[in-house]
XYZ file of C-alpha atoms in Angstrom:
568
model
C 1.263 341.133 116.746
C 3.508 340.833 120.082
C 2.218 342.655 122.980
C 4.174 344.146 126.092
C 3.776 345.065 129.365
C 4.071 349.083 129.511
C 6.429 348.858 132.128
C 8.295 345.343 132.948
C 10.063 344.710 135.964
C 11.922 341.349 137.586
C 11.259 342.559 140.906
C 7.712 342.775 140.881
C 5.714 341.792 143.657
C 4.773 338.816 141.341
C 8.306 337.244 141.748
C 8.550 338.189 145.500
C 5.425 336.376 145.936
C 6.495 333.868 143.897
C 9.401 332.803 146.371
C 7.218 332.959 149.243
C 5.324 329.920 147.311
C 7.767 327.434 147.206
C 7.732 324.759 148.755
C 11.439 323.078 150.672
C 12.897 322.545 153.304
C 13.017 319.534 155.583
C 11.245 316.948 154.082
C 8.317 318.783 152.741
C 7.962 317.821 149.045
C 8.263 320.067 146.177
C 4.552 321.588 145.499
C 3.731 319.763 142.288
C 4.588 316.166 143.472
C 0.733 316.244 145.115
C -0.645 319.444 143.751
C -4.178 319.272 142.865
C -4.578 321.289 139.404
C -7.762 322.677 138.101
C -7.769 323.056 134.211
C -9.245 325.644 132.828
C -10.706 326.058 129.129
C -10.818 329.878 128.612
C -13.403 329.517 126.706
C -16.240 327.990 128.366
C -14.809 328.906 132.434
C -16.246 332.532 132.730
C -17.581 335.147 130.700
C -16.161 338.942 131.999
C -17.550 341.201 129.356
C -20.751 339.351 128.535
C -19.551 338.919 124.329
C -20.326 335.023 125.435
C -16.782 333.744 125.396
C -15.141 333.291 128.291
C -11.903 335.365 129.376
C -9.617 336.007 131.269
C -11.243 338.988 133.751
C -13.955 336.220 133.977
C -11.268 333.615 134.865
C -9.901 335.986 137.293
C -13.526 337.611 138.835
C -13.641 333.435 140.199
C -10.159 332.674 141.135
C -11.995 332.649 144.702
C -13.842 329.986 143.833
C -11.133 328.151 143.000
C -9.350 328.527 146.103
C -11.689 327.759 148.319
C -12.488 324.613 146.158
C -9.078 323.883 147.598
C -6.673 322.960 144.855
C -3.555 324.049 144.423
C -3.235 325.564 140.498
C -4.640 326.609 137.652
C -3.950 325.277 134.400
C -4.725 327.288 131.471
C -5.612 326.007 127.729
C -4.259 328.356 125.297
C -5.692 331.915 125.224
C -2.597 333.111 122.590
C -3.514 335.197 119.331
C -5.088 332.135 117.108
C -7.188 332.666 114.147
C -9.403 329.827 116.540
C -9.272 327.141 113.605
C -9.229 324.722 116.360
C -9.831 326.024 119.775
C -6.590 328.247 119.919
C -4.590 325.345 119.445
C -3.329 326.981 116.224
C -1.231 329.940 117.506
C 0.149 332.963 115.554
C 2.271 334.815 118.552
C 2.980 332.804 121.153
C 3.754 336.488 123.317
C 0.601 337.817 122.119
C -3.421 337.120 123.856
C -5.999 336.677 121.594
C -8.150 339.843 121.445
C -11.171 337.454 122.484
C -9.910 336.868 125.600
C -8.183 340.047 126.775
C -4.850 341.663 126.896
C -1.303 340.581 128.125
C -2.004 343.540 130.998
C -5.209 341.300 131.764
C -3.284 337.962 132.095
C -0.302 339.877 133.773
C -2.906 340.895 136.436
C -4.535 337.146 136.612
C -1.214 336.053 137.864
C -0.921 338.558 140.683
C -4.392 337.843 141.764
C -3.944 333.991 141.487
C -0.191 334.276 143.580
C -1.938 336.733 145.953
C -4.431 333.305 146.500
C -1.934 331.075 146.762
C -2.257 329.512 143.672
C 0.074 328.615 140.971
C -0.822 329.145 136.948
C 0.510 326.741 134.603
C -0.681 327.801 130.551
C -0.003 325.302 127.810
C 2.647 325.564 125.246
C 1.905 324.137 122.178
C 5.327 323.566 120.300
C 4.524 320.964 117.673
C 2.726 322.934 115.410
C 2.085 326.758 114.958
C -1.319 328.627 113.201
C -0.622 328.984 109.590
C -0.879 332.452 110.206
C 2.174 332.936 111.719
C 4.632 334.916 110.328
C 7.116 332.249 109.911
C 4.856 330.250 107.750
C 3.140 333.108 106.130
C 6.561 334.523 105.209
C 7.945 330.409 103.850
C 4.813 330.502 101.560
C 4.914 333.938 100.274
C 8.495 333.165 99.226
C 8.452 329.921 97.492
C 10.284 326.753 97.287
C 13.778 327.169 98.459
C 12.726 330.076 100.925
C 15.355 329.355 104.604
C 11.944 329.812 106.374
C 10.500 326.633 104.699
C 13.267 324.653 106.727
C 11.700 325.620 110.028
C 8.734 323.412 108.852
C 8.321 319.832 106.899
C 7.773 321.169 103.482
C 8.472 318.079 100.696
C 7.724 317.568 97.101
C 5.232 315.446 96.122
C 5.050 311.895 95.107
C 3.718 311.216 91.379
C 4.607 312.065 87.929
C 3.752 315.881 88.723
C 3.715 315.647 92.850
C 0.238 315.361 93.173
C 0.330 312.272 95.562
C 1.396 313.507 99.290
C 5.002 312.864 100.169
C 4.327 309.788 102.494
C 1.308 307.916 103.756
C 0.714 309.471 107.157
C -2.795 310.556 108.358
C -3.983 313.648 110.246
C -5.381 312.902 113.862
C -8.345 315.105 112.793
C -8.743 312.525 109.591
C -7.438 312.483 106.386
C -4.012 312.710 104.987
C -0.940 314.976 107.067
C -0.292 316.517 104.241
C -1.390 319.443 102.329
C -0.549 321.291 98.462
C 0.672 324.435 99.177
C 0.409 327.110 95.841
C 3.746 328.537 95.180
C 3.644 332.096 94.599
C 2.566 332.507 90.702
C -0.434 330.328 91.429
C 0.750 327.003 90.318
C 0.500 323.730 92.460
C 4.117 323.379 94.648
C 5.308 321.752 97.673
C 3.518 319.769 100.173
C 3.447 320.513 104.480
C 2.934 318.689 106.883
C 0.242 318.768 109.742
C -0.978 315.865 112.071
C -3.879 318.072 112.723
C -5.696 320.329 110.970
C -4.223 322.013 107.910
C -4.156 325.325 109.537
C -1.533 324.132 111.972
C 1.447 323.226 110.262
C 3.980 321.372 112.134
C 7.440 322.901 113.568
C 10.593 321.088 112.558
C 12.320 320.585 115.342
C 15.739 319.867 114.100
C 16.451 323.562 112.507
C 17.764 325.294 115.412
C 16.069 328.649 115.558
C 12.768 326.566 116.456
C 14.619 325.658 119.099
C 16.016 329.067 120.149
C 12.667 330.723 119.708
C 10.914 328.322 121.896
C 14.038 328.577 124.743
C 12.374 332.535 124.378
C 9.264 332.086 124.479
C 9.656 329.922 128.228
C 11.496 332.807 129.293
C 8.785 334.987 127.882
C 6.294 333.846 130.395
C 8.282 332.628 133.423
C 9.464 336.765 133.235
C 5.826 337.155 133.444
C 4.913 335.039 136.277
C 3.712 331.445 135.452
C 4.430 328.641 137.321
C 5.057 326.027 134.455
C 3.863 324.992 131.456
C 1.201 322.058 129.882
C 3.076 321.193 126.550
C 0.772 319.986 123.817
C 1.387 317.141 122.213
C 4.712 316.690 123.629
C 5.417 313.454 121.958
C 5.313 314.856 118.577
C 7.732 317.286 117.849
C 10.255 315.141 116.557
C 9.706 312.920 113.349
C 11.684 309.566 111.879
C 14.547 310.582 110.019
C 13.097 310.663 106.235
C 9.562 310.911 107.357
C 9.025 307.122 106.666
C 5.837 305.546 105.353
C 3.484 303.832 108.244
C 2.283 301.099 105.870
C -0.905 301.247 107.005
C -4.160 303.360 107.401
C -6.397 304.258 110.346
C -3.325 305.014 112.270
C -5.151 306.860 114.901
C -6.075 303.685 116.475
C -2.121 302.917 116.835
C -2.030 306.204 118.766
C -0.888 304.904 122.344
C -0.845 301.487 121.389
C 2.710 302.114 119.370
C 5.920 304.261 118.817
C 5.207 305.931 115.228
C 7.353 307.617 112.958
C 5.404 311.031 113.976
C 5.193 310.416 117.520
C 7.549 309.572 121.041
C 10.693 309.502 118.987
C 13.580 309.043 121.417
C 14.607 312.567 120.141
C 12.269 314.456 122.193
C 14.143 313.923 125.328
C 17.174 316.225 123.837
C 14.499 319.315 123.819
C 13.017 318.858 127.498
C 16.571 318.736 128.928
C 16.884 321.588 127.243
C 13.914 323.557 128.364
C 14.543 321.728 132.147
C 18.144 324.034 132.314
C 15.610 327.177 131.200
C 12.911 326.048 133.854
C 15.880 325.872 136.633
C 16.949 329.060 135.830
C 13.808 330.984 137.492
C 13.015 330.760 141.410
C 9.755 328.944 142.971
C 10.133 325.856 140.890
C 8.446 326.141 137.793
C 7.541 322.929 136.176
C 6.955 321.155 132.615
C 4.065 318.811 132.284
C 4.087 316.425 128.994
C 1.190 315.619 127.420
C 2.345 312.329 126.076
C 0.709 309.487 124.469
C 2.872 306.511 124.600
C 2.270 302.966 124.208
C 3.430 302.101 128.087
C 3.766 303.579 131.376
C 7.548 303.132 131.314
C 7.656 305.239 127.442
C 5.807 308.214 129.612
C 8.567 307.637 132.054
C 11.191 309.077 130.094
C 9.573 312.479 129.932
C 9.941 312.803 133.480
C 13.339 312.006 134.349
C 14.845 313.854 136.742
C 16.866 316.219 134.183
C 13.387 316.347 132.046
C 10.072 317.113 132.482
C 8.494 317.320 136.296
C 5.251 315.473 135.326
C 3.650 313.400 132.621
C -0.442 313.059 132.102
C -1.626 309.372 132.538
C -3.681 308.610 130.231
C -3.857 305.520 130.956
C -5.425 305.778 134.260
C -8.113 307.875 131.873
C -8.812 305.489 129.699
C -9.163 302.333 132.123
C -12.612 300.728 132.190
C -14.683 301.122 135.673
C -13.682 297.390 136.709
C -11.750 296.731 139.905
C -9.068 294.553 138.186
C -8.234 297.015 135.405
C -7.591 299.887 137.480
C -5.340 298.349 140.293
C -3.330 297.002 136.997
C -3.197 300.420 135.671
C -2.645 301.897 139.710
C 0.327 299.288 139.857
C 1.468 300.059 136.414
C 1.860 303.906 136.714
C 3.752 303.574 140.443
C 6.355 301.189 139.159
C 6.847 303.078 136.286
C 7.396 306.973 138.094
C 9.334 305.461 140.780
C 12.892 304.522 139.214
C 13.039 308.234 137.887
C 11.609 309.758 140.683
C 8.494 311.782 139.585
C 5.415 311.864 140.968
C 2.484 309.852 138.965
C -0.339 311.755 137.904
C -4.027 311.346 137.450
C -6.461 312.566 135.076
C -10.461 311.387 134.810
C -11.394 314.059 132.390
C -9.975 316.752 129.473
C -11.363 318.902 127.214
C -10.696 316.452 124.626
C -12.295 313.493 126.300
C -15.708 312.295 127.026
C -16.219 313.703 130.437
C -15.950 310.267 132.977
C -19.931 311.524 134.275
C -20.903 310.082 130.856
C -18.306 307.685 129.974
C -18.934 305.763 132.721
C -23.123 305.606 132.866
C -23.160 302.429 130.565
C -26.695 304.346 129.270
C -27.426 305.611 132.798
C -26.724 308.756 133.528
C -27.604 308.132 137.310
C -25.051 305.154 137.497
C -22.319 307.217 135.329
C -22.680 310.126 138.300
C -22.455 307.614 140.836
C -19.257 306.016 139.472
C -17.364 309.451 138.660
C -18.291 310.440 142.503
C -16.418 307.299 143.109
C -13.557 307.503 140.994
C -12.843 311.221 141.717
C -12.497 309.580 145.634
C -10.587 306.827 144.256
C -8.010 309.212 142.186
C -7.400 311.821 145.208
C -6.541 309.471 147.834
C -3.989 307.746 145.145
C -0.502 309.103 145.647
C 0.793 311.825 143.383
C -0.683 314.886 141.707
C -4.275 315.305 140.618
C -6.261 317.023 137.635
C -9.375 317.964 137.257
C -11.263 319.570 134.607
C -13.580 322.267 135.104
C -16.776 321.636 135.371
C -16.257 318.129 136.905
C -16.959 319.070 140.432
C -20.167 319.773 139.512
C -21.185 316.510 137.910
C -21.717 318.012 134.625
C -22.447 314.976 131.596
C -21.492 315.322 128.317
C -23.374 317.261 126.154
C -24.426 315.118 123.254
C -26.931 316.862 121.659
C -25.356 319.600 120.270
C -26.740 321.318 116.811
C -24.173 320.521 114.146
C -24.304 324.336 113.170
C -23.283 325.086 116.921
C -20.196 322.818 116.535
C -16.616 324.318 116.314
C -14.146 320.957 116.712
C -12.370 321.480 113.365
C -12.557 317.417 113.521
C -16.309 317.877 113.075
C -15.626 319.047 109.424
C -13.048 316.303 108.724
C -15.123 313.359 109.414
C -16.161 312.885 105.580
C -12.345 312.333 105.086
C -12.066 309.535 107.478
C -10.053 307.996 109.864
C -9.797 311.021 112.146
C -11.323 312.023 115.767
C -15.330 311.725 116.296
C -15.152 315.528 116.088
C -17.675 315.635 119.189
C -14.903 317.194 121.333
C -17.344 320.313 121.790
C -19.900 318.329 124.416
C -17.436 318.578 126.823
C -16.648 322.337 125.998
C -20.165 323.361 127.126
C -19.891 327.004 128.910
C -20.075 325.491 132.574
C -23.138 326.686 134.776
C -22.591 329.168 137.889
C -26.167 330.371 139.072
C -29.760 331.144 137.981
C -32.267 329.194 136.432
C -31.888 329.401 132.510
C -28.943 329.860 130.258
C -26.571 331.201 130.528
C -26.694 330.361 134.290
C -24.154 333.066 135.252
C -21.839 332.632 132.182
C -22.053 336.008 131.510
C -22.622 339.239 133.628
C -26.388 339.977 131.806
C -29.258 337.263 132.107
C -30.301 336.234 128.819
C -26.810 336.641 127.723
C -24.990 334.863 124.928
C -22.613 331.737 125.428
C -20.465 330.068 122.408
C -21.823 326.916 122.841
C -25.421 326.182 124.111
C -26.104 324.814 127.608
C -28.656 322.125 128.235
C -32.117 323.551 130.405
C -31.129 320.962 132.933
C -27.971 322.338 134.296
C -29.994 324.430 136.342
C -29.951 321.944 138.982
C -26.054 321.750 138.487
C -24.901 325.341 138.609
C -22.686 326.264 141.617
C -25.326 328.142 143.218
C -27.537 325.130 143.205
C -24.801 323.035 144.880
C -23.096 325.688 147.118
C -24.432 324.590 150.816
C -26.264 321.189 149.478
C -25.183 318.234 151.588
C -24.432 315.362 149.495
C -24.169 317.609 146.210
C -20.895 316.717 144.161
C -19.850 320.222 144.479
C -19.690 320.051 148.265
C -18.006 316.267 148.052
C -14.971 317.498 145.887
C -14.761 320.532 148.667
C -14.623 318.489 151.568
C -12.622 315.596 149.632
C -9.547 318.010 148.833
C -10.293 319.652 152.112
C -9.179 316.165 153.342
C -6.671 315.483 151.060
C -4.981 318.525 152.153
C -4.675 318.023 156.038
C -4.578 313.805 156.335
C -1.030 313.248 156.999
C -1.233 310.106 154.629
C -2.380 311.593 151.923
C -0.719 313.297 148.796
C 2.758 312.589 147.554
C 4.011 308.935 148.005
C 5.168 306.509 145.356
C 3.278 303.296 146.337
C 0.047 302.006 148.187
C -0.568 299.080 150.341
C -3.286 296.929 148.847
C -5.799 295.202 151.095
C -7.631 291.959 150.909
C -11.242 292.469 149.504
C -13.598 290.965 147.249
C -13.529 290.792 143.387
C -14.585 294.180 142.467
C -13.834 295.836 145.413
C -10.413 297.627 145.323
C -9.138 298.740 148.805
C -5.787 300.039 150.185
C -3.801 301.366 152.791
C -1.334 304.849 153.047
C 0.607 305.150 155.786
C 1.132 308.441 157.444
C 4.122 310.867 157.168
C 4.714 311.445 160.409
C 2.508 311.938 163.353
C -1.126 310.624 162.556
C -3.710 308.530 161.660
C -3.267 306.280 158.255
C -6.069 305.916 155.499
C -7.270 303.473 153.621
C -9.753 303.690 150.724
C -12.422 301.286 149.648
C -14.106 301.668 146.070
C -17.183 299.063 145.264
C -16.793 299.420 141.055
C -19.686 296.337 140.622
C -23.383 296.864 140.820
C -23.997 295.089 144.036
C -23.351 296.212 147.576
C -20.650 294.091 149.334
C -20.210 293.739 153.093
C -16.812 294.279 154.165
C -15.069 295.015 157.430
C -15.036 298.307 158.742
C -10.885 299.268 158.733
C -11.151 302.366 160.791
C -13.312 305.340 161.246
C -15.197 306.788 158.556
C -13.911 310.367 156.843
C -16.079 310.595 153.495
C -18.427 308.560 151.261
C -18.769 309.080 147.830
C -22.597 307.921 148.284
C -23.640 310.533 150.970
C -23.127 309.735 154.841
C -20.976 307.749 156.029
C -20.988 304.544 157.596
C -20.337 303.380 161.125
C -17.223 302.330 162.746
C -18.485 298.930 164.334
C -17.761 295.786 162.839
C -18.914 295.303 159.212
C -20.414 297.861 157.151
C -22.030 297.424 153.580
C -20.233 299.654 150.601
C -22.806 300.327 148.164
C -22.743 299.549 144.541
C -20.659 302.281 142.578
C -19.063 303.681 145.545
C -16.154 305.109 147.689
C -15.341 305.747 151.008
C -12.968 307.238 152.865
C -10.969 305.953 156.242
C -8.590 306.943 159.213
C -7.081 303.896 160.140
């Protein structure tokens, strides 16, 4: 199933331009300790051939936009060859694009375009489990107990007088047990696998070592072909308790991030990423790792990111705080101690596409509070020191969709629920196809009006497309342009490991940055209650999550639900 390029080449212009990227020298910091990076679900981003499933010629026909949006990369959910059991996250060649999306020629010439921007492409990795297509597991079933290819996975007898009881009591993330029967070649019931998600995605074992060779490949693979770095899925989870003990207990989902489980953020994970860190050195232009980690502290997430490791670490802790003033300068305070003894940057994250989108989460049942609030918090995350994500579709405003058909829904989750203790399975409201212009769906998903999408787009987006908010003072679109517009130039603002809290009311969070270098310092003040609060005015006014501005004299009132911007 592999593709390759017709004609490869390590001097290509890609790799030239590549070096002209990076950032050092002096004391400029390396370009992902305060890079701002877009995600991208392939999916649901941009439509090129009008099928009505995004791709990548429709990722690349807006790379414009997303440079004059003003971050700094692109990261890329997985667009591999997948049978699509659960959103590409079950991958058969990890060298090979899924036919719905295009061709390794087409994703060869998306990273061109995207270094010809300026921007950097980061795709995700997803290393704990593979598709149970792949050939490896395809080939371990077809042969039968004792096949060498079963060791590359966590195949066990069962438990029981005839192993009909799973091996151990762990549960999938997607519900129900980790474990499924496999048939052994003449038919008859035989070993058991494991998977922590969906029974198409069988989990790697990650002590056999030509897992570990073919993944040291597969990095090379793609840094030959350009990318900046790599997402890694689930990057707590590829290495399991010696003996795969029993938990002890069910609903063990709800221990996710609360505590270290046999399945997940065993100490042994380190071992791999300073592996993969010598094979990330290796290339020019500083190509990074990013763990997506779920640990039960800031300082657990810490270890993925020290400095012979990873590069950065999502905090999903920042994600998950409440809107309340006190919460998120604990979790602010929390994240900086943590990333400072091993010198990475910290990270924040509002929304993913497995997450509520923050619009929603935060509107308490309002959707005109919830929209106020994100405006807020997006001000609130890019003025914090560090690196920034944002998912797509954010900068417009977009809510949830929650009223999705359940024959329109795709989150393999969504079919578990009946076997319990799993996900919602509602990750597909924040999946919607994403709105660019016109008034009716597919609102420039597509290239033909009237087209198809994959998932069905609610009539009131029209207000929200980019067209709609291209131009439109006070629109969200035009905020997060002129917000990273800022964040860009202020001399204060981007990397830094620590922020200088002011005095200010309960509810009101507000803090200082001091400038590197010649220039003005900021400070940022962020009203999370539902009253406005009078409050000194600290300098002069840059940006207000709430529309203009207010004045530079004496005291000024900070509206409920909102953020503003100073140079101090």
């Amino acid at each position: 199933m592999t593709q390759y390029l017709a004609d490869p080449s390590a001097d290509s212009s890609g790799s030239v331009r590549l070096r002209a990227l990076s950032s050092g020298g002096g004391n400029v910091p390396a370009w992902w300790r305060d890079a701002v990076i877009y995600q991208v679900y392939p999916r649901s981003f941009a439509d090129g051939n009008g099928d009505g499933m995004g791709d990548l010629d429709g990722i690349r026909a807006r790379l414009p936009y997303l440079k004059e949006l003003g971050v700094d990369a692109v990261w890329l959910s997985p667009f591999y060859a997948s049978p699509q059991a659960d959103g590409g996250y079950d991958v058969a060649d990890y060298r090979a694009i899924d036919p719905m999306f295009g061709t390794l020629h087409d994703a060869d010439a998306l990273i061109r375009d995207a270094h010809a921007l300026g921007l950097r492409i980061i795709v995700d990795l997803v290393p704990n489990h593979c598709s149970d297509q792949h050939l490896w597991f395809r080939r371990a079933l077809e042969e039968g107990p004792g096949s060498p290819l079963r060791e590359r996975f966590h195949f066990r007898p069962g438990q029981g007088a005839d192993g009909e009881l799973p091996p151990n009591d762990w549960e999938s993330i997607f519900g129900g047990p980790a474990w499924t029967r496999a048939e052994n070649p003449d038919g008859t019931p035989g070993e058991w696998y494991l998977h922590l998600f969906a029974p198409e995605q069988p989990d790697f074992n990650w002590e056999h070592p030509a897992v570990q060779d073919e993944f040291r490949s597969v990095l090379r693979f793609w840094l030959d072909l350009g990318v900046d770095g790599f997402r890694i899925d689930v990057a707590h989870g590829l290495v399991k308790a010696a003996g795969l003990p029993d938990l002890g207990r069910a609903e063990q989902l709800k221990l996710l991030g609360n505590d270290v489980l046999p399945f997940f953020d065993q100490d042994g994970v380190h071992h791999i990423y300073r592996s993969w860190r010598t094979v990330l050195d290796e290339y020019p232009g500083e190509r990074i790792g990013v763990a997506e980690a779920w640990t039960p502290t800031t300082e657990r997430t810490a270890l993925y990111v020290r400095p012979d490791e990873l590069h950065q670490a999502f905090n999903f802790h920042f994600l998950a705080a409440d809107w309340d003033a006190a919460r998120l300068r604990e979790v602010i305070d929390d994240s900086l101690d943590a990333m400072r003894p091993v010198g990475a940057p910290t990270t924040w994250v509002l929304s993913n596409h497995d997450v509520v989108r923050h619009t929603t989460r935060y509107a308490d049942g309002d959707p005109g509070r919830g929209l106020r609030r994100a405006r807020a918090a997006t001000l609130l995350m890019l003025a914090l020191p560090g690196s920034a994500y944002l998912y797509q579709g954010e900068e417009l405003g977009l809510p949830e969709v929650t009223e999705l058909p359940d024959e329109a829904r795709q989150d393999p989750a969504f079919f578990r629920r009946a076997a319990g203790g799993g996900q919602d399975g509602l990750r597909d409201g924040c999946r919607v196809p994403i709105p660019w212009s016109g008034t009716e769906a597919p609102y420039g998903f597509g290239p033909h009006a009237g087209g198809p999408s994959w998932l069905p787009q609610p009539d009131s987006w029209a207000a929200l497309s980019v067209e709609a908010q291209t131009g439109r003072p006070g629109s969200t679109l035009e905020l997060y342009r002129e917000a990273l517009a800022i964040r860009g130039t202020h001399p204060a603002l981007g990397a830094g490991e620590s922020v200088e809290w002011l005095t200010a009311p309960d509810g009101v969070l507000a803090f200082r940055r001091r400038a590197y270098g010649e220039g003005p310092d900021f400070a940022c003040t962020v009203n999370t209650t539902g009253e406005p609060v009078t409050l000194p005015v600290p300098g002069r006014a840059l940006l207000s999550s709430d529309g203009e501005p207010p004045g530079c004299d004496g005291e000024f009132t900070l509206p409920a639900d909102t953020a503003v911007w100073w140079a101090v």
